[in-house]
Coordinates of C-alpha atoms and ligand atoms in Angstrom, one line a residue:
M154 CA 60.0 117.8 74.8
N155 CA 62.2 116.6 71.9
A156 CA 63.6 120.2 71.7
V157 CA 64.8 119.9 75.3
K158 CA 66.5 116.7 74.7
D159 CA 68.1 117.9 71.4
D160 CA 69.3 121.1 73.1
V161 CA 71.0 119.1 76.0
Q162 CA 72.8 116.9 73.5
A163 CA 73.9 119.7 71.2
R164 CA 75.2 121.9 74.0
E165 CA 77.2 119.0 75.4
A166 CA 78.5 118.1 72.0
A167 CA 79.8 121.7 71.7
H168 CA 81.2 122.2 75.2
V169 CA 81.7 119.1 77.2
L170 CA 84.9 117.2 76.7
Q171 CA 84.0 114.1 74.8
T172 CA 85.3 111.3 77.1
Y173 CA 81.9 109.5 77.3
R174 CA 79.9 108.0 74.6
R175 CA 76.5 108.5 76.3
Q176 CA 73.3 106.7 75.6
P177 CA 70.8 109.0 73.8
V178 CA 68.7 109.5 76.9
T179 CA 68.4 112.6 79.1
L180 CA 67.4 111.6 82.6
V181 CA 65.7 114.3 84.6
R182 CA 64.0 112.8 87.6
G183 CA 64.1 109.7 89.9
Q184 CA 62.1 108.1 92.6
G185 CA 63.3 104.9 94.3
V186 CA 64.3 102.4 91.6
R187 CA 62.6 104.4 88.9
L188 CA 64.0 107.1 86.6
W189 CA 62.3 109.4 84.1
D190 CA 63.7 110.9 80.9
A191 CA 63.0 114.4 79.4
E192 CA 60.2 112.9 77.3
G193 CA 58.5 111.4 80.4
R194 CA 59.5 107.8 79.7
E195 CA 60.0 105.7 82.8
Y196 CA 62.9 103.3 83.4
L197 CA 63.6 100.7 86.1
D198 CA 67.2 101.3 87.2
L199 CA 69.3 98.2 87.6
L200 CA 72.5 100.2 87.6
S201 CA 72.1 103.0 90.1
G202 CA 74.6 105.2 88.4
I203 CA 77.2 102.5 88.5
G204 CA 76.6 101.4 92.0
V205 CA 76.2 104.8 93.6
A206 CA 72.5 105.5 94.2
S207 CA 72.5 102.8 96.9
L208 CA 69.4 104.1 98.6
G209 CA 67.5 104.6 95.3
H210 CA 66.7 108.0 93.9
A211 CA 65.3 110.9 95.9
H212 CA 65.5 108.9 99.1
P213 CA 63.5 110.9 101.6
G214 CA 65.9 110.3 104.6
L215 CA 69.0 111.2 102.5
A216 CA 67.2 114.2 100.9
R217 CA 66.2 115.5 104.4
A218 CA 69.7 114.9 105.8
I219 CA 71.6 116.8 103.0
S220 CA 69.0 119.6 102.9
D221 CA 69.3 120.1 106.6
Q222 CA 73.1 120.0 106.3
A223 CA 73.0 122.6 103.5
T224 CA 71.1 125.0 105.7
T225 CA 73.5 124.4 108.6
L226 CA 77.1 124.1 107.3
L227 CA 78.5 122.4 104.2
H228 CA 82.2 122.8 104.3
T229 CA 85.0 124.0 106.6
S230 CA 88.1 122.3 105.1
N231 CA 90.3 119.9 107.1
L232 CA 92.0 122.7 108.9
F233 CA 89.3 122.6 111.6
F234 CA 87.3 120.0 113.4
H235 CA 83.6 119.4 112.6
P236 CA 81.4 116.9 114.4
L237 CA 80.6 114.5 111.6
Q238 CA 83.9 113.2 110.3
G239 CA 84.9 111.3 113.4
Q240 CA 81.4 109.9 113.7
L241 CA 81.5 108.5 110.2
A242 CA 85.1 107.2 110.7
E243 CA 83.9 105.4 113.9
R244 CA 81.0 103.8 112.1
L245 CA 83.2 102.6 109.2
A246 CA 85.7 101.2 111.7
A247 CA 83.0 99.2 113.4
L248 CA 81.9 97.8 110.0
S249 CA 85.4 97.0 108.7
G250 CA 87.6 96.3 111.8
L251 CA 90.1 98.8 110.4
P252 CA 90.4 101.6 113.0
R253 CA 91.1 104.7 110.9
A254 CA 89.7 106.4 107.8
F255 CA 91.1 109.0 105.4
F256 CA 88.2 110.7 103.5
C257 CA 88.3 111.8 99.9
N258 CA 85.9 112.3 97.1
S259 CA 85.9 109.3 94.8
G260 CA 86.9 105.7 94.4
T261 CA 90.0 106.5 92.4
E262 CA 91.2 108.9 95.1
A263 CA 90.6 106.2 97.7
V264 CA 92.8 103.8 95.8
E265 CA 95.4 106.6 95.3
A266 CA 95.4 107.1 99.0
C267 CA 95.9 103.4 99.7
L268 CA 98.8 103.3 97.3
K269 CA 100.4 106.3 98.9
F270 CA 99.9 105.0 102.4
A271 CA 101.5 101.7 101.3
R272 CA 104.5 103.6 99.9
R273 CA 104.7 105.7 103.1
Y274 CA 104.7 102.6 105.3
W275 CA 107.8 101.2 103.6
F276 CA 109.5 104.6 103.6
T277 CA 109.0 104.8 107.4
A278 CA 110.2 101.2 107.7
G279 CA 113.4 102.3 105.8
E280 CA 112.9 99.7 103.1
T281 CA 112.8 100.5 99.4
R282 CA 110.1 98.2 98.1
G283 CA 109.2 99.2 94.5
E284 CA 106.9 96.4 93.5
I285 CA 103.1 96.4 93.5
I286 CA 101.2 93.3 92.5
A287 CA 98.0 93.8 90.6
L288 CA 95.6 91.4 88.9
E289 CA 94.7 90.9 85.2
E290 CA 91.2 92.2 84.5
S291 CA 91.5 94.7 87.3
F292 CA 89.9 98.2 87.4
H293 CA 90.9 100.7 90.1
G294 CA 90.3 104.1 88.6
R295 CA 91.6 106.7 86.3
T296 CA 94.1 108.8 88.2
I297 CA 97.7 108.0 87.5
G298 CA 98.3 105.7 90.5
A299 CA 95.0 103.9 90.2
L300 CA 95.4 103.6 86.4
S301 CA 98.9 102.1 86.9
V302 CA 97.2 99.1 88.7
T303 CA 94.3 98.9 86.2
S304 CA 95.0 96.2 83.6
D305 CA 93.1 97.4 80.5
E306 CA 95.6 98.4 77.9
H307 CA 93.1 100.8 76.2
Y308 CA 92.8 102.9 79.4
R309 CA 96.6 102.8 80.1
A310 CA 98.4 103.2 76.8
P311 CA 97.6 106.8 76.0
F312 CA 98.9 107.9 79.5
E313 CA 102.2 106.1 79.8
P314 CA 104.7 106.2 81.4
L315 CA 102.6 105.2 84.5
L316 CA 104.0 104.0 87.9
S317 CA 106.9 101.6 87.4
G318 CA 107.1 98.4 89.3
V319 CA 103.6 97.0 88.8
R320 CA 103.6 93.3 88.2
W321 CA 100.5 91.6 86.7
L322 CA 99.3 88.2 87.9
P323 CA 96.4 86.0 86.8
V324 CA 93.2 86.0 88.8
N325 CA 92.6 83.1 91.2
D326 CA 95.9 81.4 90.7
P327 CA 97.3 80.8 94.2
A328 CA 100.5 79.1 93.0
A329 CA 101.4 82.1 90.7
L330 CA 100.7 84.5 93.5
L331 CA 102.8 82.6 96.1
A332 CA 105.7 82.4 93.7
A333 CA 105.6 86.1 92.7
V334 CA 105.3 87.8 96.1
S335 CA 108.7 88.6 97.6
K336 CA 110.4 91.0 100.0
N337 CA 110.4 93.5 97.2
T338 CA 106.6 93.6 97.1
A339 CA 105.3 96.7 98.8
A340 CA 101.6 95.8 98.3
I341 CA 99.2 93.5 96.6
I342 CA 96.0 95.2 95.3
V343 CA 92.9 93.3 94.5
E344 CA 89.2 93.8 94.0
P345 CA 87.4 91.0 96.1
I346 CA 84.9 91.0 93.3
Q347 CA 86.3 92.3 90.0
G348 CA 83.4 94.5 88.9
E349 CA 84.4 96.2 85.7
G350 CA 86.3 93.0 84.8
G351 CA 82.9 91.2 84.5
V352 CA 81.7 90.5 88.1
R353 CA 84.4 87.9 88.9
P354 CA 84.8 87.0 92.6
L355 CA 88.1 86.0 94.0
T356 CA 88.1 82.5 95.5
P357 CA 88.8 81.8 99.2
A358 CA 91.8 79.7 98.1
F359 CA 93.3 82.8 96.3
A360 CA 92.6 85.0 99.3
A361 CA 94.3 82.5 101.5
A362 CA 97.4 82.6 99.3
I363 CA 97.4 86.4 99.4
N364 CA 97.2 86.2 103.3
E365 CA 100.0 83.7 103.4
A366 CA 102.3 85.6 101.0
S367 CA 101.6 88.8 103.0
A368 CA 102.4 87.1 106.3
R369 CA 105.6 85.6 104.8
T370 CA 107.0 88.8 103.2
G371 CA 105.3 91.7 105.0
A372 CA 103.7 92.9 101.7
L373 CA 100.6 94.9 102.5
V374 CA 97.2 93.9 101.2
I375 CA 94.9 96.5 99.6
A376 CA 91.3 95.4 99.1
D377 CA 89.5 97.7 96.6
E378 CA 85.8 97.5 97.7
V379 CA 84.7 100.6 95.8
Q380 CA 82.2 98.5 93.9
S381 CA 81.8 95.3 95.9
G382 CA 81.7 96.9 99.4
L383 CA 79.1 98.6 101.7
G384 CA 76.2 96.1 101.4
R385 CA 76.3 95.3 97.7
T386 CA 76.8 91.6 98.4
G387 CA 74.7 91.6 101.5
L388 CA 77.9 91.9 103.6
P389 CA 79.6 95.1 104.7
F390 CA 82.6 94.0 102.7
Y391 CA 83.2 91.1 100.4
Y392 CA 86.8 90.5 101.7
S393 CA 85.3 88.9 104.8
A394 CA 83.4 86.4 102.6
I395 CA 86.6 85.1 101.1
G396 CA 88.7 85.4 104.3
L397 CA 91.0 88.1 102.9
K398 CA 92.8 90.1 105.6
P399 CA 93.5 93.6 104.1
H400 CA 95.7 96.3 105.7
L401 CA 94.0 99.0 103.6
V402 CA 90.5 99.1 102.0
S403 CA 89.3 101.6 99.5
I404 CA 85.6 102.5 99.4
G405 CA 83.4 105.0 97.5
K406 CA 80.3 104.8 95.3
A407 CA 77.5 103.6 97.7
L408 CA 78.7 105.5 100.7
G409 CA 77.3 108.9 99.7
G410 CA 74.2 107.5 97.9
G411 CA 75.0 110.1 95.2
V412 CA 77.0 112.7 97.1
P413 CA 80.6 112.2 96.1
V414 CA 82.6 110.6 98.9
G415 CA 85.3 108.0 99.1
A416 CA 87.6 106.7 101.9
A417 CA 90.7 104.7 102.6
L418 CA 90.2 102.5 105.7
I419 CA 93.5 101.8 107.4
S420 CA 94.9 99.3 109.9
E421 CA 96.8 100.7 112.9
Q422 CA 100.0 99.0 111.6
V423 CA 99.9 101.3 108.5
A424 CA 98.3 104.3 110.2
S425 CA 101.1 104.6 112.7
S426 CA 103.5 105.3 109.9
I427 CA 101.6 108.3 108.6
K428 CA 102.6 111.7 109.7
F429 CA 100.8 115.1 109.7
G430 CA 100.9 116.6 106.2
D431 CA 101.6 113.3 104.4
H432 CA 98.4 113.4 102.4
G433 CA 95.5 115.8 102.1
T434 CA 92.4 117.1 100.2
T435 CA 90.4 120.3 100.4
Y436 CA 86.9 118.7 100.2
G437 CA 87.5 115.2 101.6
G438 CA 85.2 114.4 104.5
N439 CA 83.3 117.7 104.5
L440 CA 80.1 118.0 106.4
L441 CA 77.9 117.3 103.4
A442 CA 79.7 114.1 102.4
C443 CA 79.9 112.9 106.0
R444 CA 76.2 113.6 106.6
A445 CA 75.3 111.6 103.5
G446 CA 77.7 108.8 104.6
L447 CA 76.1 108.7 108.1
C448 CA 72.6 108.5 106.6
F449 CA 73.7 105.6 104.4
V450 CA 75.5 103.7 107.2
D451 CA 72.3 104.1 109.3
E452 CA 70.3 102.5 106.6
L453 CA 72.8 99.8 106.2
K454 CA 72.7 98.9 109.9
G455 CA 68.9 99.4 109.9
G456 CA 68.1 96.2 107.9
L457 CA 69.5 96.9 104.4
L458 CA 72.0 94.1 104.6
S459 CA 69.4 91.4 105.3
H460 CA 67.2 93.0 102.6
V461 CA 70.1 92.6 100.1
V462 CA 70.6 89.0 101.1
E463 CA 66.9 88.2 100.6
I464 CA 66.4 90.0 97.4
G465 CA 69.7 88.7 96.2
R466 CA 68.3 85.2 96.4
Y467 CA 65.5 86.2 94.2
F468 CA 68.0 87.7 91.6
D469 CA 70.0 84.5 91.8
Q470 CA 67.0 82.3 91.1
R471 CA 65.5 84.6 88.3
L472 CA 68.8 85.2 86.5
N473 CA 69.6 81.5 86.5
A474 CA 66.1 80.8 85.2
I475 CA 66.6 83.4 82.4
A476 CA 70.0 81.8 81.6
A477 CA 68.3 78.4 81.3
R478 CA 65.7 79.8 78.8
R479 CA 68.0 82.0 76.8
P480 CA 71.0 80.4 75.0
I481 CA 72.5 83.9 74.6
V482 CA 73.4 83.8 78.4
K483 CA 76.4 81.5 79.0
A484 CA 76.9 82.1 82.7
V485 CA 75.5 84.0 85.7
R486 CA 77.9 85.4 88.3
G487 CA 77.3 87.4 91.4
Q488 CA 75.7 87.7 94.8
G489 CA 73.4 90.0 96.6
L490 CA 72.9 92.9 94.2
I491 CA 76.0 92.7 92.0
W492 CA 75.4 90.4 89.0
G493 CA 77.1 89.7 85.7
L494 CA 75.5 87.8 82.8
E495 CA 78.2 86.5 80.5
L496 CA 76.8 86.4 77.0
D497 CA 77.9 84.4 74.0
R498 CA 78.6 87.7 72.1
D499 CA 79.3 91.4 72.7
A500 CA 76.8 92.7 75.3
A501 CA 76.7 96.3 73.9
A502 CA 73.3 95.8 72.1
V503 CA 71.6 94.8 75.3
V504 CA 71.9 98.3 76.7
P505 CA 69.7 100.1 74.0
A506 CA 67.4 97.1 73.9
G507 CA 66.9 97.5 77.6
L508 CA 66.3 101.2 77.3
E509 CA 63.7 100.6 74.7
R510 CA 61.9 98.3 77.1
G511 CA 62.3 100.5 80.1
V512 CA 65.2 99.0 82.0
I513 CA 68.7 100.4 82.6
V514 CA 71.7 97.9 82.6
N515 CA 75.3 98.3 81.7
R516 CA 77.8 96.3 79.6
T517 CA 81.2 95.6 80.9
A518 CA 84.2 93.5 79.9
E519 CA 82.7 93.4 76.4
T520 CA 80.5 90.3 76.8
V521 CA 79.0 90.9 80.3
V522 CA 75.7 92.6 81.2
R523 CA 76.2 94.0 84.6
L524 CA 73.5 94.7 87.2
L525 CA 74.1 97.0 90.3
P526 CA 70.5 97.9 91.3
P527 CA 69.8 100.2 94.2
L528 CA 70.1 98.3 97.5
V529 CA 66.5 99.1 98.3
I530 CA 65.0 97.4 95.3
E531 CA 61.8 95.5 96.2
R532 CA 60.7 92.1 94.9
A533 CA 57.9 93.5 92.6
E534 CA 60.3 96.0 91.1
A535 CA 62.9 93.4 90.6
E536 CA 60.4 91.1 88.9
E537 CA 59.3 93.8 86.5
A538 CA 62.8 94.9 85.8
L539 CA 64.0 91.3 85.1
N540 CA 61.0 90.7 82.8
R541 CA 62.1 93.7 80.8
L542 CA 65.7 92.6 80.8
E543 CA 64.7 89.1 79.6
A544 CA 62.7 90.7 76.7
A545 CA 65.8 92.8 75.8
L546 CA 68.0 89.7 75.9
A547 CA 65.5 87.8 73.7
A548 CA 65.4 90.7 71.2
V549 CA 69.2 90.7 70.9
E550 CA 69.3 87.0 70.7
A551 CA 66.8 87.0 67.8
A552 CA 68.6 89.8 66.0
N553 CA 71.7 87.7 65.1
Ligands
LIG208 C1 86.8 98.6 92.1 C2 86.8 100.1 91.7 N1 87.8 100.8 92.2 C3 87.9 102.1 91.8 C4 86.9 102.7 91.0 C5 87.0 104.2 90.7 O1 86.0 104.9 91.3 P1 85.6 106.4 90.8 O2 85.0 106.2 89.5 O3 84.7 106.9 91.9 O4 86.9 107.2 90.8 C6 85.9 101.9 90.5 C7 84.9 102.5 89.6 O5 84.1 101.9 88.9 C8 85.8 100.6 90.8 O6 84.9 99.8 90.4

């Protein structure tokens, strides 16, 4: 089996563009919350492919739905009607309160669409508003528009010049926000929970300031819920928890359960400014993506939200107990099934230490261990996974 693993890694090293420094593990199979590598080692997955495998791996309902769709019709383009896109848009409208959806294939495309629709809105209004307000520690994706509102200098610098007119504000500082937003501001873009930034929720007071600034100036509010949305916190969207009132919402990740799909959800106020031909995508909202999305939304409505709330309480209690025992953990942040453990040092070593002990986690914002488990994780699986994580944390703590 080693030969298989070595072959995979050597072939990639020769022919795959080296944009990812991967962990030295080749994953070949999954079932629920468990993954297996090419050597037959089993892992409990507390990351779900960065928040994507929302229904766990090889979910029977999702597998049936996409296999049935594959033998019926996969793709027609957006030049024709098919029955599923309107159904999924209707379901998302019911969840979000925003009546229209534009479908695309990833989170960054969803953000890109929101930025374009905000620009289009002001173009239609006959106003040239050049400024977009974004937050420090933000992450919105890697295409040029989304990268322009992503704060990390390392991601941005090699690709400049990016969009002009982006103004950076500190997170959770209502006074700074109220002072900054003006009638030049086209949009304010925020993640209701900053995921890549280390699992940092916006406060209700900050959300209230955004609403107030938007009402005063007309600036549009974009909530990027690619990571925090669709059940991850036990709510359809975290913006409702903090009272934020967005005109545009970007979603992705969990929606397809592993089938690439993203969407911009749009208020009627903005949607009415969009004309035929303003934006487009060949794949966006095809039958396969919509079938997967419908399967996911069915599960969400069928009890997944309350499951996340309940299991989220268990994570809360266990992670805080781990923090109380382990001095390496300085703080625990999160809700439902999105958690960040702030360490007293770089969190990178926790990832291989976890893999050695059979648990998959991720490091973000240098010092944060991030957990985004499949939304279907059961209590016994969570218990075992968190035992393994605590052992990994203890090993890293002991090492220096
Ligand atoms: C909040 C947020 N927005 C956008 C993105 C980009 O999504 P994608 O990687 O699917 O393009 C991410 C990805 O992590 C994200 O967390």
